[in-house]
Structures are given as C-alpha cells and as structure tokens.
Amino acid sequence: MSQQRKPIGQLLKELGYVTEEQIKVALEVQKIKPGLLGEILVELGFVSPREIAEAIAYQAGKPFIDLTQYTPTKEALKILDKTIAKQLEVLPFDVDENSVKIAMANPYDINAIDIVRRRAGREVEVYVSDKDTILKFIEIYYFLLENPIEEEVKRIIDAFMKGGGTADIPKLVDLILDHAVIDRATDIHISPESIASHVFFRVDGIMRHYYALPREMHSAIVSRIKVLAGLDIAETRLPQDGSFTHRFFEEDYDLRVSTVPTAYGENLVLRLLSKNLSLFNLKNLGIEEDTLEKLEEQFRKPQGIVLVTGPTGSGKTTTLYAALRRINALERNILTVEDPIEYKFPFIKQTQVNEKAGYTFARAIRHFLRQDPDVILIGEIRDEETAEMALRASITGHLVLSTLHTNDSVSAIPRLIDMGIRDYMVASGINAITAQRLVRKVCRFCKTEKTVKAEELLKFGFDEETIKLYTDIEDLGEELTLYYGKGCEHCKETGYLGRTLILELLILDEEIADMIVKGHTPLAIKEKAREKGMRTLKEDGLVKVLKGITTPEEVVRVTG
C-alpha cells in the first residue's frame, strides 16, 4: 500500500498518537454512531484535530503549521477575499516577492493551490493545519482586518474623553479579552497608577504593555469584571477571587480573576486557561529525544512517584496532562485530584479539591486507594499529609504523578524531608524527579544567523567544560553559529514566537537512593546524577541554543 493511501487510523498508530485498543474502541463506537474514524477518535478525546493534521502533513510530505502561534500578515490576508478563503478552506498567512505561504487541511487539493497561485501571481508554499482551526481563523482574521481591535478601543476612549465620562465599558472589556485570546496571552493585568490605568498581557512568559486607559475608567472596568466573576462590587478593601467564561468566535475561554487593593485602586489579574488538547502531547513539548525516552519509561512503570517541579507558570500541569495521555486509560484505572480541573480527559476519573467541604488532596488519595487505581495524579504536594499519603500509595503498588514547587530536581529531596518525610521513604518511593522551565523560541519567520566565538557563551554562565562537551570544539576561540530573531510582524518585533521546554530529569536509581539514605548533600547527589548522564536545566538550554531553537539570553533569563 502506498504511503498516500494509508487509512488515517493506521497512520495515527504509526506516529504513536493512538493505540490499537483506542482504534478498537472507536470502531465499536462507529457501529452505534456512524461517522469518519478520525472524527470519532477526536470526539472520544483519543487524538486532537492537530494530531490528525500532523499525520496528514507527514503523509503528504508537507510541514505542519500551528496557526495558534502565528498571526497572519495583513498583506497575506489581502491575497484572497474572505468568501474565497472559506470556499477553498485556505488561510494565507505570509507573503514575500516570490511566494505566498498558505495553511490548508487538504494538501492534495491541486485546484485550490492553483487558484491561490493565479490570484497571488507567486509560487505557493503549502502548510497543513486542521480544517476547524483554519475556518475559525479565517473568520477571526478577516473580521479583524476590517475592525482592528486597537482602533475600536481608541474609539471608546475618545468617546469617553469627549462624552463627559460615559463609555461602553462592557464592550471595552470584551475587546481587551478578545485581544488577549488572539495574542495568546496567559494573563491579563489591569493596573491603576496615578495618571492612567494600564493593561498588560503576559505573552510567552513576558509582560507586555498594550493599553493606557483614562484613570477615571478604572473603577468601572473593575466593577464590570467583578459582575462577570460573581464578586462583591461594593467590597474594595479586601482581595477577592472568582471566575467566569468569555465567549470568542463560538469558543469558550475560562478566566480566573484575582483582585488586590492598592494605593490607586484595585489591581486586577485575569488568568486565561487554555482548552487546547493538542498542547498535551509529550512529543510537542520540546523535550529532547534522549530525555523523552527515559521519561516515558518512568510513566510506564507500575509503581513509584514521578514528581514534576518548577516555579508557577513553568508548564508543570501541561507536562502532567501530557503524561496522562501517554498512559493507556483503557488498560489502567487513572484517578486525579486537581485544583481546579483544567482539562477533562476521556476514561480518566477526575475530581476537584473542595477545601470548604473538607475534600483535600490527602483525603482524596485515601479514598482513591479503595477505587482499585493503577495511576493517581495529585495536582500538587503542598503539605506533609499529602506527601505521606502519596508516598504510601507509591510504595503499595501505584504509579503516582504530582508537582512540587522547587528550583531544580535535586532540591525536591530536602524539600520532602523538611516536610517530615523520612529519607528512606523518599529513596524507596520516588522513581524520578523532573525540573522544567519554559523558554521563548526564536521566531521562525525572522530567524537569522550570528557567528560568535565559543568564549562568548561564558558571559551567559556556561562553563568551559559544558561548552566543550556540547559543541565538540577543542578551543574556546573557535567560532559557533547562534540564531536570533530580527523582529517581524508575526512576533510583534520581539524576535521570539512561542515557547518550548527545557527539562532536567533526575532518576533515583539504587546508587542515588543509597546516597539519600546516607544523608549526602543535594550538590553531591546532583554531581553523581550528572556523572550518570543527567543534563541540568542550563545544559538542556544550551542544547537548544546550539540547535537554533532559543537564545543564550533566554536560558539565562529563566535559569539565572
């Protein structure tokens, strides 16, 4: 059978996106709910539309494009009008003198490619994305071409300034939320200062200033968001927390709201929670191949704990969810306790902490043990009781996944001992500890080479031994090629677009377990782990610098 004609189920299985058991379940469902196998696999949550698009791209020999990461240029959008773009199911996203880059779900549609070629008067470079995403972004970006958000916001501010303090505040709040969704913000900060109220978005981990609003608008904006989140608008002296759902182009986005009183009024922070299933794929997180193999081996073990550590916002939950998707929920009984449940998975029993009702992490684990579990996911180990219950579960034959706030993998060991866990329990109960950070990726659209001497890397805290180990050079006077982004429309002139993981993996084998029981220092344990092949966070960052994925400045920013 030629590669072009492989059934989608077989292709997804070859790429490791689905198992034989999952295909069998989908075929059973197909008997009672007729439909295409690919669509049923998506509905069951076994694969994401992105993964099906990746399989089609692989089959067609075309690159896959994640449209959530790239804003199409205005010039590219103007090549086709909206009606034709929808008919052809094609989104032009970049253009230069010689070619136009388009995203399409069916890379075999020669007719559509030919129409674009004639209209653009240029060669066509085909990228593959999923149909729903393409159609959604056609609606969004052609609408924004006619109705730019910045201009809409400016009109509301002008009307407020000229109209004696009246403005369409609900519309303004919606525009700010829409803009945050489009620009992939994870957090929105609305901060009052002495002369203005400032709106910042956190994009790719960095705060960026977006709008300065009249100071007089601030309390009305706060009140509007409080109403949406079900908070007390009369209470301005105490912090409050709430949540609500924002609808943008037929899609719902969950927002968590936090208010804190400051000298100039209430400071608002809104966290945007992603519902993108395709994020939860270990292969897409950017983990280096050799580390990924070792990590997946840990997730296949029948018992023990795998801890994911790192600061807030380093992607720990995403890594855990990606791990859950690699564990076959049709063969192993998986239970989770989370705070809150951020994404719902099929065939996994997920529960949410409820402190008021007395449903804590520790209590959940105690009850889970009566539910015949194979795998238990604990959102976070925060206290001695939870840590003890987690270790007890791991020692009695269960695989436990959880997170912990520490700076690196080795630091998790003294942290657990400080919580009151005996060293021998840490040594016998934990299989592996990862530490991770998110670094920004060099923008693929404006990526440029820069030749430097290897000794330049010393300025970023990389030592001579590490540089020589990962570059195969013998003298620091030799030259290396690094990559930087010049700045373009796609990356908002920052030179960076999207993020990837740097990760260190500490495996607690017999020798390291013995060192823990004998009271060796974290530094000694770290050195022993490095002898055994562990890459530290900084070293993993250097690997990605040398591959042109990120920059040394980024690695220093997140690792110090």
Tab-separated table of C-alpha atoms in Angstrom, residues 71-398:
chain	number	residue	atom	x	y	z
A	71	THR	CA	-0.648	35.970	13.300
A	72	PRO	CA	-1.148	36.211	9.503
A	73	THR	CA	0.201	39.406	7.958
A	74	LYS	CA	-2.344	41.891	6.578
A	75	GLU	CA	-0.622	41.716	3.173
A	76	ALA	CA	-1.045	37.920	3.064
A	77	LEU	CA	-4.742	38.073	4.018
A	78	LYS	CA	-5.455	40.535	1.198
A	79	ILE	CA	-4.386	37.967	-1.424
A	80	LEU	CA	-7.776	36.221	-1.082
A	81	ASP	CA	-11.082	37.701	-0.066
A	82	LYS	CA	-12.887	36.041	2.829
A	83	THR	CA	-15.524	34.257	0.699
A	84	ILE	CA	-12.935	32.534	-1.498
A	85	ALA	CA	-10.721	31.711	1.510
A	86	LYS	CA	-13.730	29.958	3.120
A	87	GLN	CA	-14.708	28.149	-0.061
A	88	LEU	CA	-11.172	26.871	-0.623
A	89	GLU	CA	-10.578	26.311	3.142
A	90	VAL	CA	-7.262	28.114	2.754
A	91	LEU	CA	-5.666	30.757	5.008
A	92	PRO	CA	-2.790	32.801	3.503
A	93	PHE	CA	-0.518	33.745	6.420
A	94	ASP	CA	2.728	35.090	4.958
A	95	VAL	CA	3.880	36.565	1.647
A	96	ASP	CA	7.050	37.901	0.047
A	97	GLU	CA	8.071	38.866	-3.502
A	98	ASN	CA	8.391	35.268	-4.694
A	99	SER	CA	5.923	33.176	-2.730
A	100	VAL	CA	2.838	33.021	-0.543
A	101	LYS	CA	2.546	30.638	2.416
A	102	ILE	CA	-0.892	29.093	2.907
A	103	ALA	CA	-2.426	26.798	5.517
A	104	MET	CA	-4.859	24.158	4.284
A	105	ALA	CA	-6.381	20.964	5.664
A	106	ASN	CA	-6.164	19.048	2.368
A	107	PRO	CA	-2.679	19.430	0.868
A	108	TYR	CA	-3.797	17.289	-2.106
A	109	ASP	CA	-6.316	19.923	-3.311
A	110	ILE	CA	-4.467	20.924	-6.508
A	111	ASN	CA	-7.370	23.102	-7.669
A	112	ALA	CA	-7.279	25.302	-4.533
A	113	ILE	CA	-3.481	25.654	-4.763
A	114	ASP	CA	-3.772	26.668	-8.434
A	115	ILE	CA	-6.417	29.332	-7.679
A	116	VAL	CA	-4.178	30.846	-4.974
A	117	ARG	CA	-1.160	30.764	-7.319
A	118	ARG	CA	-3.071	32.662	-10.037
A	119	ARG	CA	-4.519	35.242	-7.644
A	120	ALA	CA	-1.223	35.846	-5.859
A	121	GLY	CA	0.930	35.783	-9.001
A	122	ARG	CA	3.503	33.911	-6.912
A	123	GLU	CA	4.585	30.379	-6.076
A	124	VAL	CA	2.578	28.713	-3.288
A	125	GLU	CA	4.153	27.077	-0.217
A	126	VAL	CA	1.658	24.665	1.345
A	127	TYR	CA	1.476	24.104	5.108
A	128	VAL	CA	-1.025	21.771	6.777
A	129	SER	CA	-3.373	22.620	9.646
A	130	ASP	CA	-6.723	21.216	10.743
A	131	LYS	CA	-9.915	22.329	8.997
A	132	ASP	CA	-11.722	23.700	12.081
A	133	THR	CA	-8.754	25.879	13.068
A	134	ILE	CA	-8.373	27.198	9.515
A	135	LEU	CA	-12.077	28.107	9.236
A	136	LYS	CA	-12.068	29.671	12.724
A	137	PHE	CA	-9.045	31.837	11.943
A	138	ILE	CA	-10.462	32.851	8.550
A	139	GLU	CA	-13.469	34.270	10.452
A	140	ILE	CA	-11.312	35.951	13.111
A	141	TYR	CA	-8.567	37.484	10.983
A	142	TYR	CA	-10.759	38.725	8.129
A	143	PHE	CA	-13.063	40.302	10.723
A	144	LEU	CA	-10.052	41.975	12.396
A	145	LEU	CA	-8.808	43.192	9.011
A	146	GLU	CA	-11.989	45.309	8.779
A	147	ASN	CA	-12.340	46.004	12.528
A	148	PRO	CA	-8.904	46.316	14.202
A	149	ILE	CA	-9.250	45.950	17.988
A	150	GLU	CA	-6.802	48.791	18.719
A	151	GLU	CA	-8.961	51.214	16.710
A	152	GLU	CA	-12.162	50.010	18.429
A	153	VAL	CA	-10.545	50.596	21.842
A	154	LYS	CA	-9.331	54.034	20.745
A	155	ARG	CA	-12.884	54.960	19.639
A	156	ILE	CA	-14.296	54.002	23.061
A	157	ILE	CA	-11.593	56.013	24.860
A	158	ASP	CA	-12.183	59.052	22.615
A	159	ALA	CA	-15.939	58.847	23.213
A	160	PHE	CA	-15.277	58.674	26.967
A	161	MET	CA	-12.976	61.716	26.902
A	162	LYS	CA	-15.382	63.776	24.772
A	163	GLY	CA	-18.647	62.495	26.241
A	164	GLY	CA	-18.158	63.609	29.811
A	165	GLY	CA	-17.151	60.266	31.268
A	166	THR	CA	-19.610	57.865	29.615
A	167	ALA	CA	-18.371	54.839	27.691
A	168	ASP	CA	-19.387	51.378	26.604
A	169	ILE	CA	-17.423	49.593	29.361
A	170	PRO	CA	-18.826	46.070	28.656
A	171	LYS	CA	-17.695	46.434	25.017
A	172	LEU	CA	-14.248	47.672	26.128
A	173	VAL	CA	-13.804	44.711	28.491
A	174	ASP	CA	-14.830	42.284	25.713
A	175	LEU	CA	-12.301	43.871	23.325
A	176	ILE	CA	-9.483	43.540	25.876
A	177	LEU	CA	-10.380	39.871	26.449
A	178	ASP	CA	-10.619	39.234	22.684
A	179	HIS	CA	-7.194	40.819	22.137
A	180	ALA	CA	-5.699	38.654	24.895
A	181	VAL	CA	-7.093	35.476	23.288
A	182	ILE	CA	-5.775	36.432	19.819
A	183	ASP	CA	-2.288	37.260	21.118
A	184	ARG	CA	-2.064	34.004	23.153
A	185	ALA	CA	-1.848	35.818	26.496
A	186	THR	CA	-1.821	33.644	29.611
A	187	ASP	CA	-2.548	36.555	31.972
A	188	ILE	CA	-4.158	39.996	31.730
A	189	HIS	CA	-3.091	42.691	34.227
A	190	ILE	CA	-5.232	45.812	34.653
A	191	SER	CA	-3.204	48.061	36.942
A	192	PRO	CA	-4.214	51.523	38.230
A	193	GLU	CA	-1.495	54.176	38.512
A	194	SER	CA	-1.596	57.890	39.386
A	195	ILE	CA	-2.456	59.205	35.889
A	196	ALA	CA	-3.720	56.165	33.942
A	197	SER	CA	-4.885	52.577	34.167
A	198	HIS	CA	-2.522	50.248	32.318
A	199	VAL	CA	-3.346	46.978	30.562
A	200	PHE	CA	-0.554	44.412	30.286
A	201	PHE	CA	-0.684	40.934	28.711
A	202	ARG	CA	1.729	38.169	29.636
A	203	VAL	CA	2.689	36.581	26.311
A	204	ASP	CA	5.265	33.767	26.136
A	205	GLY	CA	6.062	34.438	29.792
A	206	ILE	CA	6.900	38.142	29.317
A	207	MET	CA	4.736	41.097	30.406
A	208	ARG	CA	3.935	43.480	27.541
A	209	HIS	CA	2.177	46.836	27.769
A	210	TYR	CA	-0.879	47.053	25.493
A	211	TYR	CA	-3.120	49.958	26.532
A	212	ALA	CA	-3.104	53.075	28.702
A	213	LEU	CA	-6.708	53.869	29.678
A	214	PRO	CA	-8.057	57.029	31.354
A	215	ARG	CA	-7.697	56.722	35.143
A	216	GLU	CA	-11.406	57.537	35.543
A	217	MET	CA	-12.352	54.372	33.637
A	218	HIS	CA	-10.627	52.009	36.036
A	219	SER	CA	-13.317	51.548	38.687
A	220	ALA	CA	-15.992	50.943	36.015
A	221	ILE	CA	-13.790	48.273	34.361
A	222	VAL	CA	-13.172	46.618	37.737
A	223	SER	CA	-16.907	46.643	38.514
A	224	ARG	CA	-17.730	45.086	35.133
A	225	ILE	CA	-15.238	42.247	35.621
A	226	LYS	CA	-16.417	41.717	39.213
A	227	VAL	CA	-20.007	41.358	37.992
A	228	LEU	CA	-18.881	38.785	35.372
A	229	ALA	CA	-16.901	36.853	38.004
A	230	GLY	CA	-19.677	36.968	40.634
A	231	LEU	CA	-17.642	39.118	43.065
A	232	ASP	CA	-18.848	41.787	45.505
A	233	ILE	CA	-18.583	45.145	43.688
A	234	ALA	CA	-19.053	47.072	46.961
A	235	GLU	CA	-16.034	45.428	48.615
A	236	THR	CA	-12.885	47.300	47.550
A	237	ARG	CA	-10.743	46.925	50.691
A	238	LEU	CA	-10.195	43.153	50.611
A	239	PRO	CA	-8.763	40.830	47.931
A	240	GLN	CA	-11.311	38.681	46.080
A	241	ASP	CA	-11.141	35.670	43.756
A	242	GLY	CA	-13.651	34.474	41.169
A	243	SER	CA	-14.039	33.098	37.671
A	244	PHE	CA	-16.143	33.411	34.526
A	245	THR	CA	-16.297	32.237	30.915
A	246	HIS	CA	-15.661	34.504	27.923
A	247	ARG	CA	-17.031	33.545	24.505
A	248	PHE	CA	-14.987	34.486	21.461
A	249	PHE	CA	-15.977	33.323	17.955
A	250	GLU	CA	-18.032	30.317	19.145
A	251	GLU	CA	-15.346	29.188	21.614
A	252	ASP	CA	-15.431	29.454	25.421
A	253	TYR	CA	-12.406	30.555	27.452
A	254	ASP	CA	-12.251	30.131	31.234
A	255	LEU	CA	-10.836	33.063	33.192
A	256	ARG	CA	-9.769	33.145	36.847
A	257	VAL	CA	-9.988	36.607	38.408
A	258	SER	CA	-7.991	37.981	41.322
A	259	THR	CA	-8.343	41.487	42.823
A	260	VAL	CA	-5.975	43.174	45.273
A	261	PRO	CA	-6.459	46.686	46.762
A	262	THR	CA	-3.552	49.088	46.010
A	263	ALA	CA	-2.812	52.759	46.680
A	264	TYR	CA	-4.503	53.788	43.406
A	265	GLY	CA	-7.417	51.342	43.372
A	266	GLU	CA	-7.950	47.638	42.847
A	267	ASN	CA	-5.386	45.742	40.792
A	268	LEU	CA	-6.903	43.054	38.576
A	269	VAL	CA	-5.230	39.939	37.248
A	270	LEU	CA	-7.101	37.544	34.973
A	271	ARG	CA	-5.631	34.150	34.076
A	272	LEU	CA	-6.706	32.682	30.739
A	273	LEU	CA	-6.943	28.892	30.798
A	274	SER	CA	-6.292	27.078	27.534
A	275	LYS	CA	-8.576	24.274	26.408
A	276	ASN	CA	-6.241	23.104	23.671
A	277	LEU	CA	-5.927	19.299	23.869
A	278	SER	CA	-3.040	19.283	21.365
A	279	LEU	CA	-0.875	21.018	23.979
A	280	PHE	CA	-0.923	17.811	25.986
A	281	ASN	CA	1.398	15.763	23.821
A	282	LEU	CA	4.831	14.920	25.216
A	283	LYS	CA	6.330	14.976	21.705
A	284	ASN	CA	5.127	18.546	21.143
A	285	LEU	CA	6.518	19.962	24.400
A	286	GLY	CA	10.068	20.206	23.082
A	287	ILE	CA	11.696	17.635	25.383
A	288	GLU	CA	14.973	16.342	23.891
A	289	GLU	CA	14.619	12.878	22.372
A	290	ASP	CA	17.007	11.054	24.740
A	291	THR	CA	15.363	12.612	27.832
A	292	LEU	CA	11.870	11.919	26.463
A	293	GLU	CA	12.635	8.196	26.084
A	294	LYS	CA	13.780	7.982	29.716
A	295	LEU	CA	10.777	9.991	30.926
A	296	GLU	CA	8.263	7.835	29.039
A	297	GLU	CA	9.922	4.774	30.574
A	298	GLN	CA	9.125	6.237	34.029
A	299	PHE	CA	5.449	6.706	33.091
A	300	ARG	CA	5.235	3.041	32.052
A	301	LYS	CA	6.330	1.788	35.484
A	302	PRO	CA	3.666	0.091	37.617
A	303	GLN	CA	4.536	1.919	40.849
A	304	GLY	CA	6.510	4.778	42.386
A	305	ILE	CA	6.287	8.560	42.174
A	306	VAL	CA	7.243	10.824	39.281
A	307	LEU	CA	7.497	14.420	40.509
A	308	VAL	CA	7.383	17.425	38.174
A	309	THR	CA	8.947	20.517	39.744
A	310	GLY	CA	9.383	24.147	38.759
A	311	PRO	CA	8.049	27.619	39.583
A	312	THR	CA	4.495	28.813	38.892
A	313	GLY	CA	3.873	29.168	35.157
A	314	SER	CA	6.589	26.730	34.061
A	315	GLY	CA	4.125	24.314	32.421
A	316	LYS	CA	4.051	21.607	35.120
A	317	THR	CA	0.327	20.872	34.684
A	318	THR	CA	0.743	20.650	30.905
A	319	THR	CA	3.546	18.091	31.349
A	320	LEU	CA	1.421	16.020	33.761
A	321	TYR	CA	-1.571	16.104	31.409
A	322	ALA	CA	0.692	15.088	28.509
A	323	ALA	CA	1.908	12.186	30.660
A	324	LEU	CA	-1.697	11.128	31.334
A	325	ARG	CA	-2.325	10.962	27.591
A	326	ARG	CA	0.646	8.605	27.195
A	327	ILE	CA	-0.737	6.219	29.837
A	328	ASN	CA	-3.336	3.879	28.351
A	329	ALA	CA	-6.545	4.733	30.244
A	330	LEU	CA	-8.266	1.733	28.666
A	331	GLU	CA	-5.854	-0.661	30.415
A	332	ARG	CA	-5.052	1.266	33.607
A	333	ASN	CA	-7.502	2.845	36.044
A	334	ILE	CA	-6.473	6.513	36.389
A	335	LEU	CA	-7.816	8.853	39.090
A	336	THR	CA	-6.888	12.511	39.578
A	337	VAL	CA	-7.403	15.134	42.255
A	338	GLU	CA	-6.827	18.665	40.969
A	339	ASP	CA	-7.262	22.279	41.992
A	340	PRO	CA	-9.016	23.065	39.666
A	341	ILE	CA	-9.677	20.561	36.845
A	342	GLU	CA	-8.225	22.458	33.879
A	343	TYR	CA	-8.997	19.958	31.142
A	344	LYS	CA	-11.334	16.955	31.037
A	345	PHE	CA	-9.972	13.681	29.668
A	346	PRO	CA	-11.920	10.628	28.498
A	347	PHE	CA	-11.805	7.412	30.568
A	348	ILE	CA	-9.986	9.209	33.416
A	349	LYS	CA	-11.794	9.777	36.719
A	350	GLN	CA	-11.059	13.412	37.615
A	351	THR	CA	-12.047	15.071	40.899
A	352	GLN	CA	-11.592	18.598	42.223
A	353	VAL	CA	-10.369	19.717	45.654
A	354	ASN	CA	-13.057	21.328	47.816
A	355	GLU	CA	-11.406	22.683	50.975
A	356	LYS	CA	-14.699	24.020	52.403
A	357	ALA	CA	-16.275	20.581	52.204
A	358	GLY	CA	-13.121	19.007	53.637
A	359	TYR	CA	-12.150	17.320	50.355
A	360	THR	CA	-8.375	17.824	50.412
A	361	PHE	CA	-5.591	16.243	48.351
A	362	ALA	CA	-4.741	13.885	51.245
A	363	ARG	CA	-8.367	12.842	51.799
A	364	ALA	CA	-8.824	12.200	48.083
A	365	ILE	CA	-5.796	9.867	47.960
A	366	ARG	CA	-7.105	7.952	50.986
A	367	HIS	CA	-10.414	7.301	49.195
A	368	PHE	CA	-8.750	6.659	45.812
A	369	LEU	CA	-6.998	3.614	47.301
A	370	ARG	CA	-10.429	1.958	47.595
A	371	GLN	CA	-11.170	2.635	43.905
A	372	ASP	CA	-8.767	-0.022	42.554
A	373	PRO	CA	-6.415	2.575	40.998
A	374	ASP	CA	-3.358	1.917	38.846
A	375	VAL	CA	-2.346	5.573	38.431
A	376	ILE	CA	-3.061	8.515	40.741
A	377	LEU	CA	-2.428	12.125	39.729
A	378	ILE	CA	-2.195	14.657	42.575
A	379	GLY	CA	-2.331	18.284	41.389
A	380	GLU	CA	0.248	19.454	43.918
A	381	ILE	CA	2.026	18.215	47.051
A	382	ARG	CA	1.607	21.127	49.488
A	383	ASP	CA	1.905	19.597	52.952
A	384	GLU	CA	3.225	16.673	54.976
A	385	GLU	CA	-0.075	14.756	54.984
A	386	THR	CA	-0.401	14.843	51.179
A	387	ALA	CA	3.285	13.923	50.737
A	388	GLU	CA	2.963	10.999	53.161
A	389	MET	CA	-0.217	9.668	51.509
A	390	ALA	CA	1.382	9.988	48.050
A	391	LEU	CA	4.452	8.026	49.152
A	392	ARG	CA	2.306	5.412	50.868
A	393	ALA	CA	0.295	4.972	47.654
A	394	SER	CA	3.502	4.610	45.607
A	395	ILE	CA	5.011	2.038	47.963
A	396	THR	CA	1.799	-0.040	47.919
A	397	GLY	CA	1.914	-0.579	44.171
A	398	HIS	CA	0.540	2.526	42.470
